[in-house]
């Protein structure tokens, strides 16, 4: 995703094993930057609502579509050294994705070395013998959206960049396949980073419960181990151990290279052979161990190791339940039927478990998902208890619903709906080239067949009602399950408070020298000359008689349509006594209209495999929708119904209130959420809209009449902007929109709100809100920033890219993460919206490292403000931003959001094309002037939430729990 924009579109549900649980080294790479979003002042005061729900529509269900192939035009080549190469030309955008997938994951580990595959993934960014430099800096210089992850069965590295960077990406991947640096110094610092990452997961009760359940379910199999490993094992890793794994598994004949995008296959394969054929094979571990593991998982778990619930009684916010049922491996013929079963059981509002548990008020949410991996798999169900409900009662109802499902089976209507949802989800999840490459890489490494998903889709269409009942009876037996309860022993305080000036920072130390751009350029592979780029198309603007504005951009690259929208009805309009009302209104839009109840609305969408969601942010309500091309009329019809005729039924409103109360509990028990909340409340005065957050009292005070009034007052066509991007006819779509939305009436003028002046803090103010049971601190550092119309925006974008826009290449990342090893991730961004959001620096640290990390960060800000940045840094940042921007627009979701937010912020339609030129025109003097005006190291709010802070330890000491 672009670092200049908040991701409005929610992700679709995926059933690929590599996404079920994976640890990304550089997950924070795309989080920095100058964001432009309706959430410009911070976290929403209410939970988001995503509607992907099932049920029956009065309109006919679409007839089965023609067989779908996701592997059309894919070519497979195996080089002499055994490297498998998959290529797929996609010429919809001038970008390419290069990925390398290795058959090594936590499945290849044992107790004592748990987490070594993940540790090795981190080391692969630390440089090579010929390029002894952080690879994140090289990827940043190329403008590549690069990342990596470790999962149960594989480790993958991927980068998406402009097409002329293809050869450079290939050279970097070939280099680290054989020449990575793994020594004591590099390993020592990166072990601290990994431990910080793992300790961050420990902050989550759900993670801790999942770990306990998996260990009990698979006690003699690597799938019972955590992917990231344990702190105890990571601390003991030696360079020799990590190097041994590297030499055994990082070998051409154990890898798959995937290339998808805008390239010529013949020319590209010539380059691939030239670059990779000379990479020698290492000794790959025999696959016999995997065969043993498969047998163990299948046989040892035919009956659960324990019939009694595993109970964790620890500090937390809400009671949780998780249940795991063993499943066969991904090649088993039952897999398609299992996934259909899952969609009927746990996907959306019409699902069996939603009706049994959520609609009854027992839980605030319930979910499920299947993992089908190389050596076996599992089906997992999870639920969050509603306030005051007992897990034993929830479990009783859950078991009853599953028993009834197995006994009575499913209807033909449910079967059709699940198939439509699955097919739509697969299409939607393969719209961008990065996702297409990931699908190919995952299928080749786990199934040894890149056609796997095509066969899976064909298998889905063959599933019968009898098949679903059979797999439920086979795999959902109570005797096979392992169940866990999380029972919180200490509730979070209703009113969070922080201790001012707690653990103030006052250390003396020397900052490391920044990495010179010339040093990066020295190791950067040569880049092909840029070819003539296609001029970005601009949307067609449609303005209805009621002043609703729609921006239409046809794109025939996929058989889909993306809806992105905005309504000026965000939490900025929340009164302090009714904080949360904007969120409750948005959350309940889909819960019924004058002519349809919630279930009928949900069924209408689910029968088409379509999605529509509303989420209240600070400056507006985000609208997100997706549908296959032929189902656009259904999507627009539902949108029209709920925005004009929502009825807000009392029962659904009360369920929503309980969900909001549970979300509030989670937020107050989440260091990141609590830190951000405290940060906002400290920066902005009480009369400022960005200061207000919901509380238990305000959520309970909101009546149905309040919601109806808010809806009537703020949901208006003249404050609504929609963007449609995808495969549609402009004239037909224009007629559709005028018919469905042209009748949306409004009276009077739209509500407005006045934003008061916000001053900088007069000094550094430090707060430490303490949450029981946490191991890692989340710190926010900053103050009020700029809005999107600020003339310094483009200079600020470049400044931020250098300061902390990219964790692996920025000044902050180089100093705090790489040199000192104090954090898993640190990044900065200006949240520039309609109004001035904050400038933020965020990081995760152990409590012993927090003060040192804060001091180093403040010192670095002071250094940049006073000494400035050199022209080389500025030019490198400009190049990275512009390349990343071009890559981001290859995503239809990002493209739709960019078009939308440019309109919301009052920018010229030409901004889509002009952005790159405006960045390029910024001079080093302008960036340094922005640093003087926008960096305020002496006027900061610093909030560290989590455990109590303690005295700093020596920088070379490994983190302690």
PDB file of C-alpha atoms in Angstrom, residues 27-290:
ATOM      1  CA  UNK A  27       5.686  -5.258   7.951  1.00  0.00           C
ATOM      2  CA  UNK A  28       6.305  -1.681   8.964  1.00  0.00           C
ATOM      3  CA  UNK A  29       7.888  -0.765   5.635  1.00  0.00           C
ATOM      4  CA  UNK A  30       4.594   0.494   4.265  1.00  0.00           C
ATOM      5  CA  UNK A  31       3.364   2.124   7.444  1.00  0.00           C
ATOM      6  CA  UNK A  32       5.422   5.270   7.410  1.00  0.00           C
ATOM      7  CA  UNK A  33       5.063   8.333   5.252  1.00  0.00           C
ATOM      8  CA  UNK A  34       2.867  11.354   4.972  1.00  0.00           C
ATOM      9  CA  UNK A  35      -0.587   9.867   5.175  1.00  0.00           C
ATOM     10  CA  UNK A  36      -3.653  11.508   3.747  1.00  0.00           C
ATOM     11  CA  UNK A  37      -6.719  10.092   5.357  1.00  0.00           C
ATOM     12  CA  UNK A  38      -9.979  10.828   7.025  1.00  0.00           C
ATOM     13  CA  UNK A  39      -8.355   9.357  10.098  1.00  0.00           C
ATOM     14  CA  UNK A  40      -5.839  12.148  10.074  1.00  0.00           C
ATOM     15  CA  UNK A  41      -6.091  12.797  13.754  1.00  0.00           C
ATOM     16  CA  UNK A  42      -5.686   9.244  14.843  1.00  0.00           C
ATOM     17  CA  UNK A  43      -7.516   6.113  15.716  1.00  0.00           C
ATOM     18  CA  UNK A  44     -11.217   6.026  15.173  1.00  0.00           C
ATOM     19  CA  UNK A  45     -13.329   6.361  18.236  1.00  0.00           C
ATOM     20  CA  UNK A  46     -15.359   3.352  17.146  1.00  0.00           C
ATOM     21  CA  UNK A  47     -14.697  -0.083  15.706  1.00  0.00           C
ATOM     22  CA  UNK A  48     -14.839  -0.636  11.983  1.00  0.00           C
ATOM     23  CA  UNK A  49     -17.621  -2.669  10.465  1.00  0.00           C
ATOM     24  CA  UNK A  50     -17.040  -5.003   7.558  1.00  0.00           C
ATOM     25  CA  UNK A  51     -20.020  -6.704   5.996  1.00  0.00           C
ATOM     26  CA  UNK A  52     -19.335  -9.909   4.097  1.00  0.00           C
ATOM     27  CA  UNK A  53     -22.397 -11.789   5.056  1.00  0.00           C
ATOM     28  CA  UNK A  54     -24.521 -14.608   3.864  1.00  0.00           C
ATOM     29  CA  UNK A  55     -28.192 -15.222   3.336  1.00  0.00           C
ATOM     30  CA  UNK A  56     -30.994 -15.408   0.828  1.00  0.00           C
ATOM     31  CA  UNK A  57     -31.871 -12.702  -1.638  1.00  0.00           C
ATOM     32  CA  UNK A  58     -35.277 -12.224  -3.211  1.00  0.00           C
ATOM     33  CA  UNK A  59     -33.502 -11.792  -6.501  1.00  0.00           C
ATOM     34  CA  UNK A  60     -32.257 -14.957  -8.200  1.00  0.00           C
ATOM     35  CA  UNK A  61     -28.796 -16.217  -7.306  1.00  0.00           C
ATOM     36  CA  UNK A  62     -26.374 -15.831 -10.182  1.00  0.00           C
ATOM     37  CA  UNK A  63     -25.948 -18.888 -12.319  1.00  0.00           C
ATOM     38  CA  UNK A  64     -22.583 -20.649 -12.038  1.00  0.00           C
ATOM     39  CA  UNK A  65     -19.898 -18.820 -13.968  1.00  0.00           C
ATOM     40  CA  UNK A  66     -17.597 -20.322 -16.523  1.00  0.00           C
ATOM     41  CA  UNK A  67     -14.565 -22.208 -15.184  1.00  0.00           C
ATOM     42  CA  UNK A  68     -12.057 -19.776 -13.746  1.00  0.00           C
ATOM     43  CA  UNK A  69      -8.313 -20.052 -14.312  1.00  0.00           C
ATOM     44  CA  UNK A  70      -5.783 -18.075 -12.305  1.00  0.00           C
ATOM     45  CA  UNK A  71      -2.843 -19.656 -14.119  1.00  0.00           C
ATOM     46  CA  UNK A  72      -3.576 -18.624 -17.674  1.00  0.00           C
ATOM     47  CA  UNK A  73      -0.386 -17.546 -19.499  1.00  0.00           C
ATOM     48  CA  UNK A  74       1.838 -18.877 -16.699  1.00  0.00           C
ATOM     49  CA  UNK A  75       5.054 -20.503 -17.917  1.00  0.00           C
ATOM     50  CA  UNK A  76       7.161 -22.835 -15.794  1.00  0.00           C
ATOM     51  CA  UNK A  77      10.873 -23.327 -16.354  1.00  0.00           C
ATOM     52  CA  UNK A  78      13.324 -25.385 -14.287  1.00  0.00           C
ATOM     53  CA  UNK A  79      16.946 -24.258 -14.549  1.00  0.00           C
ATOM     54  CA  UNK A  80      19.907 -26.638 -14.581  1.00  0.00           C
ATOM     55  CA  UNK A  81      20.527 -26.024 -10.870  1.00  0.00           C
ATOM     56  CA  UNK A  82      16.942 -26.989 -10.036  1.00  0.00           C
ATOM     57  CA  UNK A  83      15.505 -23.488  -9.537  1.00  0.00           C
ATOM     58  CA  UNK A  84      11.831 -23.428 -10.496  1.00  0.00           C
ATOM     59  CA  UNK A  85      10.853 -20.248 -12.343  1.00  0.00           C
ATOM     60  CA  UNK A  86       7.218 -19.177 -12.857  1.00  0.00           C
ATOM     61  CA  UNK A  87       6.494 -16.235 -15.160  1.00  0.00           C
ATOM     62  CA  UNK A  88       3.211 -14.538 -15.946  1.00  0.00           C
ATOM     63  CA  UNK A  89       2.888 -11.494 -18.165  1.00  0.00           C
ATOM     64  CA  UNK A  90       0.303  -8.971 -16.955  1.00  0.00           C
ATOM     65  CA  UNK A  91       0.405  -5.695 -18.856  1.00  0.00           C
ATOM     66  CA  UNK A  92      -2.273  -3.761 -16.993  1.00  0.00           C
ATOM     67  CA  UNK A  93       0.296  -1.538 -15.218  1.00  0.00           C
ATOM     68  CA  UNK A  94       4.005  -0.764 -15.811  1.00  0.00           C
ATOM     69  CA  UNK A  95       5.127  -2.709 -12.726  1.00  0.00           C
ATOM     70  CA  UNK A  96       6.580  -6.122 -11.912  1.00  0.00           C
ATOM     71  CA  UNK A  97       6.616  -8.333  -8.842  1.00  0.00           C
ATOM     72  CA  UNK A  98       9.659 -10.503  -8.133  1.00  0.00           C
ATOM     73  CA  UNK A  99       9.347 -13.137  -5.423  1.00  0.00           C
ATOM     74  CA  UNK A 100      11.518 -15.969  -4.134  1.00  0.00           C
ATOM     75  CA  UNK A 101       9.864 -18.733  -2.116  1.00  0.00           C
ATOM     76  CA  UNK A 102      11.925 -21.230  -0.095  1.00  0.00           C
ATOM     77  CA  UNK A 103      10.637 -24.529   1.266  1.00  0.00           C
ATOM     78  CA  UNK A 104      11.620 -23.797   4.826  1.00  0.00           C
ATOM     79  CA  UNK A 105       9.350 -22.777   7.678  1.00  0.00           C
ATOM     80  CA  UNK A 106       8.647 -23.618  11.290  1.00  0.00           C
ATOM     81  CA  UNK A 107       7.711 -27.133  10.078  1.00  0.00           C
ATOM     82  CA  UNK A 108      11.440 -27.702   9.626  1.00  0.00           C
ATOM     83  CA  UNK A 109      12.213 -26.916  13.260  1.00  0.00           C
ATOM     84  CA  UNK A 110      12.236 -28.742  16.565  1.00  0.00           C
ATOM     85  CA  UNK A 111      12.143 -27.667  20.218  1.00  0.00           C
ATOM     86  CA  UNK A 112      15.417 -25.931  20.972  1.00  0.00           C
ATOM     87  CA  UNK A 113      15.700 -24.267  17.584  1.00  0.00           C
ATOM     88  CA  UNK A 114      12.135 -23.006  17.318  1.00  0.00           C
ATOM     89  CA  UNK A 115      12.130 -19.737  15.395  1.00  0.00           C
ATOM     90  CA  UNK A 116      15.356 -20.239  13.493  1.00  0.00           C
ATOM     91  CA  UNK A 117      13.640 -19.988  10.086  1.00  0.00           C
ATOM     92  CA  UNK A 118      12.175 -16.655  11.150  1.00  0.00           C
ATOM     93  CA  UNK A 119      15.537 -15.492  12.506  1.00  0.00           C
ATOM     94  CA  UNK A 120      17.143 -16.423   9.211  1.00  0.00           C
ATOM     95  CA  UNK A 121      14.525 -14.392   7.339  1.00  0.00           C
ATOM     96  CA  UNK A 122      15.629 -11.346   9.344  1.00  0.00           C
ATOM     97  CA  UNK A 123      19.277 -12.019   8.589  1.00  0.00           C
ATOM     98  CA  UNK A 124      18.594 -12.030   4.865  1.00  0.00           C
ATOM     99  CA  UNK A 125      18.166  -8.249   5.030  1.00  0.00           C
ATOM    100  CA  UNK A 126      21.497  -7.635   6.794  1.00  0.00           C
ATOM    101  CA  UNK A 127      23.623  -7.623   3.661  1.00  0.00           C
ATOM    102  CA  UNK A 128      25.833  -9.947   1.652  1.00  0.00           C
ATOM    103  CA  UNK A 129      29.552 -10.444   1.129  1.00  0.00           C
ATOM    104  CA  UNK A 130      29.467  -8.297  -1.995  1.00  0.00           C
ATOM    105  CA  UNK A 131      26.858  -5.847  -0.648  1.00  0.00           C
ATOM    106  CA  UNK A 132      27.533  -5.381   3.101  1.00  0.00           C
ATOM    107  CA  UNK A 133      24.603  -3.003   3.548  1.00  0.00           C
ATOM    108  CA  UNK A 134      21.032  -3.222   4.857  1.00  0.00           C
ATOM    109  CA  UNK A 135      19.042  -4.554   1.910  1.00  0.00           C
ATOM    110  CA  UNK A 136      16.059  -2.474   2.944  1.00  0.00           C
ATOM    111  CA  UNK A 137      18.039   0.587   1.830  1.00  0.00           C
ATOM    112  CA  UNK A 138      18.612  -0.936  -1.581  1.00  0.00           C
ATOM    113  CA  UNK A 139      14.934  -1.813  -2.006  1.00  0.00           C
ATOM    114  CA  UNK A 140      13.970   1.682  -0.868  1.00  0.00           C
ATOM    115  CA  UNK A 141      16.347   3.220  -3.413  1.00  0.00           C
ATOM    116  CA  UNK A 142      14.603   1.173  -6.097  1.00  0.00           C
ATOM    117  CA  UNK A 143      11.185   2.336  -4.877  1.00  0.00           C
ATOM    118  CA  UNK A 144      10.253  -1.304  -4.374  1.00  0.00           C
ATOM    119  CA  UNK A 145       7.378  -2.328  -2.128  1.00  0.00           C
ATOM    120  CA  UNK A 146       9.400  -5.115  -0.536  1.00  0.00           C
ATOM    121  CA  UNK A 147       8.661  -7.449   2.322  1.00  0.00           C
ATOM    122  CA  UNK A 148       9.205 -10.980   3.588  1.00  0.00           C
ATOM    123  CA  UNK A 149       7.466 -13.512   5.792  1.00  0.00           C
ATOM    124  CA  UNK A 150       8.006 -16.839   7.481  1.00  0.00           C
ATOM    125  CA  UNK A 151       5.174 -19.313   7.850  1.00  0.00           C
ATOM    126  CA  UNK A 152       4.713 -22.968   8.707  1.00  0.00           C
ATOM    127  CA  UNK A 153       5.825 -24.373   5.346  1.00  0.00           C
ATOM    128  CA  UNK A 154       7.766 -21.610   3.614  1.00  0.00           C
ATOM    129  CA  UNK A 155       9.712 -18.388   3.771  1.00  0.00           C
ATOM    130  CA  UNK A 156       9.142 -15.847   1.020  1.00  0.00           C
ATOM    131  CA  UNK A 157      10.733 -12.590  -0.111  1.00  0.00           C
ATOM    132  CA  UNK A 158       8.903 -10.282  -2.459  1.00  0.00           C
ATOM    133  CA  UNK A 159       9.248  -6.911  -4.076  1.00  0.00           C
ATOM    134  CA  UNK A 160       7.043  -4.990  -6.490  1.00  0.00           C
ATOM    135  CA  UNK A 161       8.597  -2.147  -8.447  1.00  0.00           C
ATOM    136  CA  UNK A 162       8.535  -0.293 -11.747  1.00  0.00           C
ATOM    137  CA  UNK A 163       9.220  -2.580 -14.673  1.00  0.00           C
ATOM    138  CA  UNK A 164      12.678  -1.152 -15.399  1.00  0.00           C
ATOM    139  CA  UNK A 165      13.801  -2.320 -11.937  1.00  0.00           C
ATOM    140  CA  UNK A 166      13.184  -5.986 -12.770  1.00  0.00           C
ATOM    141  CA  UNK A 167      16.783  -6.983 -13.404  1.00  0.00           C
ATOM    142  CA  UNK A 168      17.981  -5.144 -10.294  1.00  0.00           C
ATOM    143  CA  UNK A 169      15.508  -7.077  -8.127  1.00  0.00           C
ATOM    144  CA  UNK A 170      16.656 -10.344  -9.695  1.00  0.00           C
ATOM    145  CA  UNK A 171      20.305  -9.563  -8.957  1.00  0.00           C
ATOM    146  CA  UNK A 172      19.594  -8.730  -5.323  1.00  0.00           C
ATOM    147  CA  UNK A 173      17.635 -11.949  -4.766  1.00  0.00           C
ATOM    148  CA  UNK A 174      20.338 -14.052  -6.415  1.00  0.00           C
ATOM    149  CA  UNK A 175      22.981 -12.363  -4.282  1.00  0.00           C
ATOM    150  CA  UNK A 176      21.305 -13.064  -0.957  1.00  0.00           C
ATOM    151  CA  UNK A 177      20.406 -16.598  -2.004  1.00  0.00           C
ATOM    152  CA  UNK A 178      24.097 -17.494  -1.786  1.00  0.00           C
ATOM    153  CA  UNK A 179      26.118 -14.720  -0.096  1.00  0.00           C
ATOM    154  CA  UNK A 180      24.211 -13.494   2.978  1.00  0.00           C
ATOM    155  CA  UNK A 181      26.275 -12.227   5.903  1.00  0.00           C
ATOM    156  CA  UNK A 182      25.639 -14.190   9.081  1.00  0.00           C
ATOM    157  CA  UNK A 183      28.120 -13.315  11.804  1.00  0.00           C
ATOM    158  CA  UNK A 184      28.097 -12.676  15.544  1.00  0.00           C
ATOM    159  CA  UNK A 185      27.726  -8.909  15.321  1.00  0.00           C
ATOM    160  CA  UNK A 186      24.874  -8.964  12.838  1.00  0.00           C
ATOM    161  CA  UNK A 187      23.104 -11.842  14.566  1.00  0.00           C
ATOM    162  CA  UNK A 188      23.443 -10.252  17.997  1.00  0.00           C
ATOM    163  CA  UNK A 189      21.651  -7.044  17.034  1.00  0.00           C
ATOM    164  CA  UNK A 190      18.981  -8.826  15.003  1.00  0.00           C
ATOM    165  CA  UNK A 191      18.224 -11.279  17.814  1.00  0.00           C
ATOM    166  CA  UNK A 192      17.256  -8.304  19.956  1.00  0.00           C
ATOM    167  CA  UNK A 193      14.954  -7.108  17.169  1.00  0.00           C
ATOM    168  CA  UNK A 194      13.332 -10.547  16.879  1.00  0.00           C
ATOM    169  CA  UNK A 195      12.876 -10.798  20.646  1.00  0.00           C
ATOM    170  CA  UNK A 196      11.200  -7.398  20.585  1.00  0.00           C
ATOM    171  CA  UNK A 197       8.876  -8.698  17.884  1.00  0.00           C
ATOM    172  CA  UNK A 198       8.037 -11.879  19.811  1.00  0.00           C
ATOM    173  CA  UNK A 199       7.491 -10.015  23.073  1.00  0.00           C
ATOM    174  CA  UNK A 200       5.107  -7.733  21.217  1.00  0.00           C
ATOM    175  CA  UNK A 201       2.935 -10.735  20.346  1.00  0.00           C
ATOM    176  CA  UNK A 202       2.908 -11.633  24.043  1.00  0.00           C
ATOM    177  CA  UNK A 203       0.861  -8.473  24.629  1.00  0.00           C
ATOM    178  CA  UNK A 204      -2.079 -10.232  22.967  1.00  0.00           C
ATOM    179  CA  UNK A 205      -4.195 -12.650  25.067  1.00  0.00           C
ATOM    180  CA  UNK A 206      -5.475 -14.186  21.828  1.00  0.00           C
ATOM    181  CA  UNK A 207      -1.909 -15.002  20.758  1.00  0.00           C
ATOM    182  CA  UNK A 208      -1.117 -16.594  24.110  1.00  0.00           C
ATOM    183  CA  UNK A 209      -4.285 -18.678  24.044  1.00  0.00           C
ATOM    184  CA  UNK A 210      -3.667 -19.791  20.463  1.00  0.00           C
ATOM    185  CA  UNK A 211      -0.141 -20.879  21.367  1.00  0.00           C
ATOM    186  CA  UNK A 212      -1.396 -22.973  24.282  1.00  0.00           C
ATOM    187  CA  UNK A 213      -4.142 -24.614  22.221  1.00  0.00           C
ATOM    188  CA  UNK A 214      -1.821 -25.453  19.315  1.00  0.00           C
ATOM    189  CA  UNK A 215       0.787 -26.929  21.638  1.00  0.00           C
ATOM    190  CA  UNK A 216      -1.838 -29.169  23.195  1.00  0.00           C
ATOM    191  CA  UNK A 217      -3.393 -30.105  19.853  1.00  0.00           C
ATOM    192  CA  UNK A 218      -0.086 -31.020  18.180  1.00  0.00           C
ATOM    193  CA  UNK A 219       2.349 -31.884  21.002  1.00  0.00           C
ATOM    194  CA  UNK A 220       4.616 -34.043  18.839  1.00  0.00           C
ATOM    195  CA  UNK A 221       4.590 -32.062  15.643  1.00  0.00           C
ATOM    196  CA  UNK A 222       6.307 -28.821  14.531  1.00  0.00           C
ATOM    197  CA  UNK A 223       2.885 -27.328  13.766  1.00  0.00           C
ATOM    198  CA  UNK A 224       2.458 -27.177  17.525  1.00  0.00           C
ATOM    199  CA  UNK A 225       5.356 -24.729  17.702  1.00  0.00           C
ATOM    200  CA  UNK A 226       4.962 -20.997  17.154  1.00  0.00           C
ATOM    201  CA  UNK A 227       6.209 -19.713  13.810  1.00  0.00           C
ATOM    202  CA  UNK A 228       8.315 -16.969  15.370  1.00  0.00           C
ATOM    203  CA  UNK A 229       9.845 -19.197  18.021  1.00  0.00           C
ATOM    204  CA  UNK A 230      10.439 -18.523  21.675  1.00  0.00           C
ATOM    205  CA  UNK A 231      12.591 -15.978  23.427  1.00  0.00           C
ATOM    206  CA  UNK A 232      14.533 -18.765  25.155  1.00  0.00           C
ATOM    207  CA  UNK A 233      15.436 -20.444  21.866  1.00  0.00           C
ATOM    208  CA  UNK A 234      16.223 -17.210  20.029  1.00  0.00           C
ATOM    209  CA  UNK A 235      18.641 -16.116  22.750  1.00  0.00           C
ATOM    210  CA  UNK A 236      20.651 -19.333  22.225  1.00  0.00           C
ATOM    211  CA  UNK A 237      20.954 -19.154  18.439  1.00  0.00           C
ATOM    212  CA  UNK A 238      24.573 -19.119  17.302  1.00  0.00           C
ATOM    213  CA  UNK A 239      25.916 -17.917  13.964  1.00  0.00           C
ATOM    214  CA  UNK A 240      26.874 -21.503  13.188  1.00  0.00           C
ATOM    215  CA  UNK A 241      23.291 -22.741  13.712  1.00  0.00           C
ATOM    216  CA  UNK A 242      21.730 -20.032  11.565  1.00  0.00           C
ATOM    217  CA  UNK A 243      24.392 -20.435   8.888  1.00  0.00           C
ATOM    218  CA  UNK A 244      23.740 -24.195   8.839  1.00  0.00           C
ATOM    219  CA  UNK A 245      20.042 -23.651   8.139  1.00  0.00           C
ATOM    220  CA  UNK A 246      20.947 -21.108   5.479  1.00  0.00           C
ATOM    221  CA  UNK A 247      23.286 -23.521   3.733  1.00  0.00           C
ATOM    222  CA  UNK A 248      20.813 -26.385   3.939  1.00  0.00           C
ATOM    223  CA  UNK A 249      17.652 -24.650   2.771  1.00  0.00           C
ATOM    224  CA  UNK A 250      18.570 -21.542   0.757  1.00  0.00           C
ATOM    225  CA  UNK A 251      19.417 -23.335  -2.423  1.00  0.00           C
ATOM    226  CA  UNK A 252      18.111 -23.074  -6.008  1.00  0.00           C
ATOM    227  CA  UNK A 253      16.689 -26.599  -5.954  1.00  0.00           C
ATOM    228  CA  UNK A 254      14.699 -25.709  -2.828  1.00  0.00           C
ATOM    229  CA  UNK A 255      13.334 -22.428  -4.192  1.00  0.00           C
ATOM    230  CA  UNK A 256      10.777 -21.017  -6.589  1.00  0.00           C
ATOM    231  CA  UNK A 257      11.281 -17.704  -8.383  1.00  0.00           C
ATOM    232  CA  UNK A 258       8.030 -16.006  -9.389  1.00  0.00           C
ATOM    233  CA  UNK A 259       7.844 -13.048 -11.793  1.00  0.00           C
ATOM    234  CA  UNK A 260       4.495 -11.420 -12.591  1.00  0.00           C
ATOM    235  CA  UNK A 261       3.867  -8.138 -14.363  1.00  0.00           C
ATOM    236  CA  UNK A 262       4.768  -5.995 -17.339  1.00  0.00           C
ATOM    237  CA  UNK A 263       7.721  -7.735 -18.989  1.00  0.00           C
ATOM    238  CA  UNK A 264       8.688  -9.828 -21.985  1.00  0.00           C
ATOM    239  CA  UNK A 265       9.045 -13.476 -20.998  1.00  0.00           C
ATOM    240  CA  UNK A 266      11.756 -14.362 -23.522  1.00  0.00           C
ATOM    241  CA  UNK A 267      13.988 -11.428 -22.597  1.00  0.00           C
ATOM    242  CA  UNK A 268      13.355 -11.905 -18.908  1.00  0.00           C
ATOM    243  CA  UNK A 269      14.181 -15.620 -18.950  1.00  0.00           C
ATOM    244  CA  UNK A 270      17.463 -14.786 -20.649  1.00  0.00           C
ATOM    245  CA  UNK A 271      18.298 -12.500 -17.721  1.00  0.00           C
ATOM    246  CA  UNK A 272      17.094 -15.062 -15.164  1.00  0.00           C
ATOM    247  CA  UNK A 273      19.336 -17.762 -16.606  1.00  0.00           C
ATOM    248  CA  UNK A 274      22.294 -15.404 -16.733  1.00  0.00           C
ATOM    249  CA  UNK A 275      21.843 -14.328 -13.112  1.00  0.00           C
ATOM    250  CA  UNK A 276      20.628 -17.501 -11.342  1.00  0.00           C
ATOM    251  CA  UNK A 277      22.216 -20.395 -13.239  1.00  0.00           C
ATOM    252  CA  UNK A 278      25.571 -19.618 -11.621  1.00  0.00           C
ATOM    253  CA  UNK A 279      24.082 -19.885  -8.107  1.00  0.00           C
ATOM    254  CA  UNK A 280      25.275 -23.266  -6.800  1.00  0.00           C
ATOM    255  CA  UNK A 281      23.121 -25.745  -4.943  1.00  0.00           C
ATOM    256  CA  UNK A 282      23.617 -26.261  -1.246  1.00  0.00           C
ATOM    257  CA  UNK A 283      22.853 -29.428   0.683  1.00  0.00           C
ATOM    258  CA  UNK A 284      19.072 -29.548   1.110  1.00  0.00           C
ATOM    259  CA  UNK A 285      17.710 -31.479   4.082  1.00  0.00           C
ATOM    260  CA  UNK A 286      15.957 -34.697   3.166  1.00  0.00           C
ATOM    261  CA  UNK A 287      12.177 -34.602   2.975  1.00  0.00           C
ATOM    262  CA  UNK A 288      11.929 -37.773   5.079  1.00  0.00           C
ATOM    263  CA  UNK A 289      11.374 -35.733   8.235  1.00  0.00           C
ATOM    264  CA  UNK A 290       8.380 -34.056   6.616  1.00  0.00           C
TER     265      UNK A 290
END
